[in-house]
Amino acid sequence: MEFPDLGKHCSEKTCKQLDFLPFKCDACKQDFCKDHFTCAAHKCPFAFKKDVQVPVCPLCNNPVPVKKGEIPDVVVGEHIDRDCNYLPGKKEKIFMYRCSKEGCKKKEMLQVACDQCRGSFCIQHRHPLDHSCKHGSRPISVAG
């Protein structure tokens, strides 16, 4: 053996393989071979330090902070009972731009404004001739 101090033995009790490029576990700070470097492979007792997950409220989709020792399901339940901003009756309006043409009750997702009278119209009444536009400086003619 020319280099007796080169490499390290795997810390897994059943392995002890000499590895020249060992992996060091972030949680327990021990050296492992390529087969045992994951926390699951060597049954790391400190794996909980690396497995940090934040639960998300299923109603409002906001993260719910959980302190050490608390059960995530209980904390999310308390959040739903006290702090949740979800209102089941309140829906966000998607179609909010109502057509300004008299008698039309259609609504659009995006505002379609007339260049001449600046009114908001639906797709069917967006052209000046379709909503009887009387404003503007240039004459309105029928497209041919």
Short mmCIF file of N, CA and C in Angstrom, two decimals, residues 34-139:
data_model
loop_
_atom_site.label_atom_id
_atom_site.label_comp_id
_atom_site.label_asym_id
_atom_site.label_seq_id
_atom_site.Cartn_x
_atom_site.Cartn_y
_atom_site.Cartn_z
N LYS A 34 -20.71 5.52 -2.37
CA LYS A 34 -21.75 5.94 -3.32
C LYS A 34 -23.08 5.21 -3.11
N ASP A 35 -23.03 4.06 -2.46
CA ASP A 35 -24.26 3.28 -2.24
C ASP A 35 -25.02 3.72 -0.99
N HIS A 36 -24.36 4.40 -0.07
CA HIS A 36 -24.99 4.73 1.21
C HIS A 36 -24.99 6.22 1.55
N PHE A 37 -24.72 7.10 0.58
CA PHE A 37 -24.62 8.53 0.92
C PHE A 37 -25.96 9.21 1.14
N THR A 38 -27.06 8.66 0.62
CA THR A 38 -28.36 9.30 0.86
C THR A 38 -28.83 9.00 2.29
N CYS A 39 -29.63 9.90 2.82
CA CYS A 39 -30.12 9.74 4.20
C CYS A 39 -30.94 8.46 4.35
N ALA A 40 -31.69 8.11 3.33
CA ALA A 40 -32.51 6.90 3.40
C ALA A 40 -31.64 5.64 3.37
N ALA A 41 -30.54 5.67 2.60
CA ALA A 41 -29.69 4.48 2.45
C ALA A 41 -28.94 4.15 3.73
N HIS A 42 -28.53 5.14 4.50
CA HIS A 42 -27.81 4.84 5.75
C HIS A 42 -28.66 5.10 6.99
N LYS A 43 -29.95 5.29 6.79
CA LYS A 43 -30.91 5.48 7.89
C LYS A 43 -30.41 6.57 8.85
N CYS A 44 -30.17 7.73 8.29
CA CYS A 44 -29.61 8.86 9.03
C CYS A 44 -30.54 9.28 10.17
N PRO A 45 -30.01 9.36 11.40
CA PRO A 45 -30.85 9.77 12.53
C PRO A 45 -31.17 11.26 12.53
N PHE A 46 -30.45 12.04 11.70
CA PHE A 46 -30.68 13.48 11.64
C PHE A 46 -31.35 13.90 10.33
N ALA A 47 -31.99 12.97 9.66
CA ALA A 47 -32.62 13.27 8.37
C ALA A 47 -33.74 14.31 8.50
N PHE A 48 -34.37 14.37 9.66
CA PHE A 48 -35.46 15.33 9.85
C PHE A 48 -34.97 16.77 9.71
N LYS A 49 -33.69 17.02 9.93
CA LYS A 49 -33.15 18.38 9.78
C LYS A 49 -33.14 18.81 8.31
N LYS A 50 -32.95 17.85 7.42
CA LYS A 50 -32.89 18.15 5.99
C LYS A 50 -34.26 18.11 5.33
N ASP A 51 -35.19 17.40 5.94
CA ASP A 51 -36.51 17.23 5.35
C ASP A 51 -37.46 18.29 5.90
N VAL A 52 -37.28 19.51 5.43
CA VAL A 52 -38.10 20.62 5.89
C VAL A 52 -39.11 20.95 4.79
N GLN A 53 -40.36 20.78 5.12
CA GLN A 53 -41.43 21.06 4.17
C GLN A 53 -42.44 21.99 4.83
N VAL A 54 -42.96 22.92 4.05
CA VAL A 54 -43.95 23.85 4.57
C VAL A 54 -45.29 23.47 3.97
N PRO A 55 -46.27 23.14 4.81
CA PRO A 55 -47.58 22.79 4.27
C PRO A 55 -48.28 24.01 3.67
N VAL A 56 -49.12 23.75 2.68
CA VAL A 56 -49.86 24.81 1.99
C VAL A 56 -51.34 24.61 2.26
N CYS A 57 -52.02 25.69 2.58
CA CYS A 57 -53.47 25.63 2.84
C CYS A 57 -54.19 25.21 1.57
N PRO A 58 -55.04 24.18 1.62
CA PRO A 58 -55.74 23.73 0.42
C PRO A 58 -56.82 24.71 -0.07
N LEU A 59 -57.23 25.65 0.77
CA LEU A 59 -58.27 26.59 0.36
C LEU A 59 -57.70 27.87 -0.24
N CYS A 60 -56.75 28.51 0.47
CA CYS A 60 -56.24 29.80 0.01
C CYS A 60 -54.88 29.69 -0.68
N ASN A 61 -54.29 28.50 -0.71
CA ASN A 61 -52.99 28.24 -1.34
C ASN A 61 -51.85 29.07 -0.75
N ASN A 62 -51.93 29.44 0.52
CA ASN A 62 -50.86 30.17 1.20
C ASN A 62 -50.07 29.19 2.07
N PRO A 63 -48.75 29.38 2.17
CA PRO A 63 -47.97 28.51 3.06
C PRO A 63 -48.31 28.77 4.52
N VAL A 64 -48.34 27.69 5.30
CA VAL A 64 -48.67 27.79 6.71
C VAL A 64 -47.43 27.41 7.52
N PRO A 65 -46.83 28.34 8.27
CA PRO A 65 -45.61 28.02 9.02
C PRO A 65 -45.89 27.05 10.16
N VAL A 66 -44.99 26.06 10.31
CA VAL A 66 -45.12 25.05 11.35
C VAL A 66 -43.85 25.10 12.21
N LYS A 67 -44.02 25.23 13.51
CA LYS A 67 -42.88 25.25 14.43
C LYS A 67 -42.44 23.81 14.74
N LYS A 68 -41.22 23.66 15.26
CA LYS A 68 -40.71 22.34 15.61
C LYS A 68 -41.61 21.69 16.65
N GLY A 69 -41.89 20.43 16.43
CA GLY A 69 -42.70 19.68 17.37
C GLY A 69 -44.19 19.75 17.11
N GLU A 70 -44.63 20.63 16.23
CA GLU A 70 -46.05 20.74 15.92
C GLU A 70 -46.42 19.79 14.79
N ILE A 71 -47.63 19.32 14.82
CA ILE A 71 -48.12 18.43 13.77
C ILE A 71 -48.70 19.30 12.65
N PRO A 72 -48.18 19.14 11.41
CA PRO A 72 -48.63 20.01 10.31
C PRO A 72 -50.14 19.98 10.07
N ASP A 73 -50.78 18.82 10.19
CA ASP A 73 -52.22 18.74 9.96
C ASP A 73 -53.01 19.59 10.95
N VAL A 74 -52.57 19.60 12.20
CA VAL A 74 -53.26 20.37 13.23
C VAL A 74 -53.07 21.87 12.97
N VAL A 75 -51.86 22.26 12.58
CA VAL A 75 -51.57 23.68 12.33
C VAL A 75 -52.37 24.18 11.13
N VAL A 76 -52.46 23.38 10.06
CA VAL A 76 -53.24 23.77 8.89
C VAL A 76 -54.73 23.86 9.25
N GLY A 77 -55.21 22.94 10.08
CA GLY A 77 -56.60 22.99 10.53
C GLY A 77 -56.90 24.26 11.32
N GLU A 78 -55.97 24.65 12.20
CA GLU A 78 -56.14 25.89 12.96
C GLU A 78 -56.11 27.11 12.03
N HIS A 79 -55.25 27.06 11.02
CA HIS A 79 -55.19 28.16 10.05
C HIS A 79 -56.53 28.29 9.32
N ILE A 80 -57.11 27.18 8.92
CA ILE A 80 -58.40 27.22 8.21
C ILE A 80 -59.48 27.78 9.12
N ASP A 81 -59.45 27.42 10.40
CA ASP A 81 -60.47 27.90 11.34
C ASP A 81 -60.32 29.37 11.69
N ARG A 82 -59.07 29.88 11.76
CA ARG A 82 -58.85 31.24 12.24
C ARG A 82 -58.39 32.23 11.18
N ASP A 83 -57.33 31.89 10.45
CA ASP A 83 -56.63 32.88 9.64
C ASP A 83 -56.89 32.80 8.15
N CYS A 84 -57.57 31.80 7.67
CA CYS A 84 -57.71 31.59 6.23
C CYS A 84 -58.52 32.71 5.58
N ASN A 85 -58.01 33.23 4.47
CA ASN A 85 -58.67 34.33 3.76
C ASN A 85 -59.62 33.84 2.68
N TYR A 86 -59.84 32.55 2.61
CA TYR A 86 -60.69 31.99 1.56
C TYR A 86 -62.16 32.28 1.87
N LEU A 87 -62.84 32.85 0.89
CA LEU A 87 -64.27 33.12 1.02
C LEU A 87 -64.99 32.34 -0.08
N PRO A 88 -65.71 31.27 0.28
CA PRO A 88 -66.31 30.42 -0.76
C PRO A 88 -67.37 31.12 -1.60
N GLY A 89 -68.06 32.11 -1.07
CA GLY A 89 -69.10 32.80 -1.84
C GLY A 89 -68.54 33.85 -2.78
N LYS A 90 -67.34 34.31 -2.50
CA LYS A 90 -66.76 35.39 -3.30
C LYS A 90 -65.91 34.80 -4.42
N LYS A 91 -66.31 35.07 -5.64
CA LYS A 91 -65.54 34.63 -6.79
C LYS A 91 -64.99 35.86 -7.50
N GLU A 92 -63.79 35.74 -8.01
CA GLU A 92 -63.23 36.86 -8.76
C GLU A 92 -63.94 36.96 -10.09
N LYS A 93 -64.30 38.18 -10.46
CA LYS A 93 -64.98 38.39 -11.73
C LYS A 93 -63.97 38.33 -12.86
N ILE A 94 -64.26 37.50 -13.84
CA ILE A 94 -63.39 37.39 -15.00
C ILE A 94 -63.90 38.32 -16.10
N PHE A 95 -65.18 38.26 -16.36
CA PHE A 95 -65.79 39.11 -17.40
C PHE A 95 -66.29 40.37 -16.73
N MET A 96 -65.49 41.43 -16.76
CA MET A 96 -65.86 42.62 -16.01
C MET A 96 -66.07 43.86 -16.88
N TYR A 97 -65.83 43.80 -18.17
CA TYR A 97 -66.00 44.96 -19.04
C TYR A 97 -67.31 44.82 -19.81
N ARG A 98 -68.32 45.55 -19.37
CA ARG A 98 -69.65 45.46 -19.97
C ARG A 98 -69.73 46.33 -21.21
N CYS A 99 -70.45 45.85 -22.20
CA CYS A 99 -70.61 46.57 -23.46
C CYS A 99 -71.44 47.84 -23.24
N SER A 100 -70.98 48.96 -23.83
CA SER A 100 -71.66 50.25 -23.68
C SER A 100 -72.80 50.44 -24.68
N LYS A 101 -72.97 49.53 -25.63
CA LYS A 101 -74.05 49.62 -26.62
C LYS A 101 -75.38 49.44 -25.91
N GLU A 102 -76.31 50.33 -26.19
CA GLU A 102 -77.61 50.28 -25.53
C GLU A 102 -78.33 48.97 -25.88
N GLY A 103 -78.77 48.25 -24.86
CA GLY A 103 -79.49 47.01 -25.07
C GLY A 103 -78.61 45.77 -25.03
N CYS A 104 -77.30 45.93 -25.12
CA CYS A 104 -76.38 44.79 -25.10
C CYS A 104 -75.94 44.53 -23.66
N LYS A 105 -75.99 43.27 -23.24
CA LYS A 105 -75.61 42.91 -21.88
C LYS A 105 -74.37 42.02 -21.83
N LYS A 106 -73.65 41.93 -22.95
CA LYS A 106 -72.46 41.09 -22.98
C LYS A 106 -71.32 41.74 -22.20
N LYS A 107 -70.43 40.87 -21.65
CA LYS A 107 -69.26 41.34 -20.91
C LYS A 107 -68.03 40.66 -21.50
N GLU A 108 -66.91 41.38 -21.46
CA GLU A 108 -65.65 40.86 -22.00
C GLU A 108 -64.60 40.77 -20.90
N MET A 109 -63.62 39.87 -21.09
CA MET A 109 -62.51 39.74 -20.16
C MET A 109 -61.54 40.91 -20.29
N LEU A 110 -61.31 41.35 -21.51
CA LEU A 110 -60.42 42.47 -21.78
C LEU A 110 -61.22 43.64 -22.30
N GLN A 111 -60.76 44.84 -22.00
CA GLN A 111 -61.48 46.02 -22.45
C GLN A 111 -61.23 46.24 -23.94
N VAL A 112 -62.33 46.39 -24.70
CA VAL A 112 -62.26 46.71 -26.12
C VAL A 112 -62.81 48.12 -26.25
N ALA A 113 -61.90 49.10 -26.37
CA ALA A 113 -62.31 50.51 -26.38
C ALA A 113 -62.36 51.04 -27.80
N CYS A 114 -63.35 51.87 -28.07
CA CYS A 114 -63.48 52.53 -29.36
C CYS A 114 -62.48 53.67 -29.42
N ASP A 115 -61.77 53.79 -30.54
CA ASP A 115 -60.77 54.86 -30.69
C ASP A 115 -61.42 56.24 -30.77
N GLN A 116 -62.68 56.31 -31.19
CA GLN A 116 -63.32 57.59 -31.39
C GLN A 116 -64.09 58.08 -30.17
N CYS A 117 -64.95 57.24 -29.61
CA CYS A 117 -65.76 57.68 -28.46
C CYS A 117 -65.23 57.19 -27.12
N ARG A 118 -64.21 56.35 -27.12
CA ARG A 118 -63.59 55.80 -25.92
C ARG A 118 -64.53 54.94 -25.09
N GLY A 119 -65.59 54.45 -25.65
CA GLY A 119 -66.50 53.56 -24.95
C GLY A 119 -65.96 52.14 -24.93
N SER A 120 -66.42 51.35 -23.97
CA SER A 120 -66.02 49.95 -23.86
C SER A 120 -67.11 49.09 -24.47
N PHE A 121 -66.72 48.21 -25.41
CA PHE A 121 -67.72 47.43 -26.14
C PHE A 121 -67.34 45.95 -26.19
N CYS A 122 -68.32 45.12 -26.51
CA CYS A 122 -68.07 43.70 -26.70
C CYS A 122 -67.48 43.51 -28.10
N ILE A 123 -67.07 42.30 -28.40
CA ILE A 123 -66.45 42.00 -29.70
C ILE A 123 -67.42 42.30 -30.84
N GLN A 124 -68.68 42.02 -30.64
CA GLN A 124 -69.68 42.22 -31.69
C GLN A 124 -69.89 43.70 -32.01
N HIS A 125 -69.75 44.58 -31.04
CA HIS A 125 -70.00 46.01 -31.24
C HIS A 125 -68.73 46.85 -31.19
N ARG A 126 -67.55 46.29 -31.43
CA ARG A 126 -66.28 47.01 -31.27
C ARG A 126 -66.02 48.05 -32.35
N HIS A 127 -66.56 47.85 -33.56
CA HIS A 127 -66.34 48.81 -34.64
C HIS A 127 -67.30 49.99 -34.53
N PRO A 128 -66.87 51.18 -34.91
CA PRO A 128 -67.72 52.38 -34.78
C PRO A 128 -69.07 52.24 -35.47
N LEU A 129 -69.13 51.56 -36.61
CA LEU A 129 -70.43 51.40 -37.30
C LEU A 129 -71.36 50.46 -36.55
N ASP A 130 -70.80 49.52 -35.79
CA ASP A 130 -71.62 48.55 -35.07
C ASP A 130 -72.27 49.12 -33.81
N HIS A 131 -71.71 50.17 -33.24
CA HIS A 131 -72.33 50.76 -32.05
C HIS A 131 -72.81 52.20 -32.30
N SER A 132 -73.00 52.53 -33.57
CA SER A 132 -73.52 53.85 -33.96
C SER A 132 -72.72 54.98 -33.33
N CYS A 133 -71.42 54.95 -33.52
CA CYS A 133 -70.53 55.95 -32.94
C CYS A 133 -70.76 57.29 -33.63
N LYS A 134 -70.97 58.34 -32.83
CA LYS A 134 -71.22 59.67 -33.37
C LYS A 134 -70.09 60.62 -33.06
N HIS A 135 -69.08 60.17 -32.39
CA HIS A 135 -67.95 61.01 -32.01
C HIS A 135 -66.82 60.82 -32.99
N GLY A 136 -65.83 61.67 -32.90
CA GLY A 136 -64.64 61.50 -33.71
C GLY A 136 -64.54 62.56 -34.79
N SER A 137 -63.33 62.75 -35.26
CA SER A 137 -63.09 63.80 -36.24
C SER A 137 -63.18 63.30 -37.67
N ARG A 138 -62.85 62.05 -37.90
CA ARG A 138 -62.89 61.56 -39.27
C ARG A 138 -64.24 60.94 -39.59
N PRO A 139 -64.65 61.03 -40.83
CA PRO A 139 -65.96 60.50 -41.20
C PRO A 139 -65.99 58.99 -41.16
#
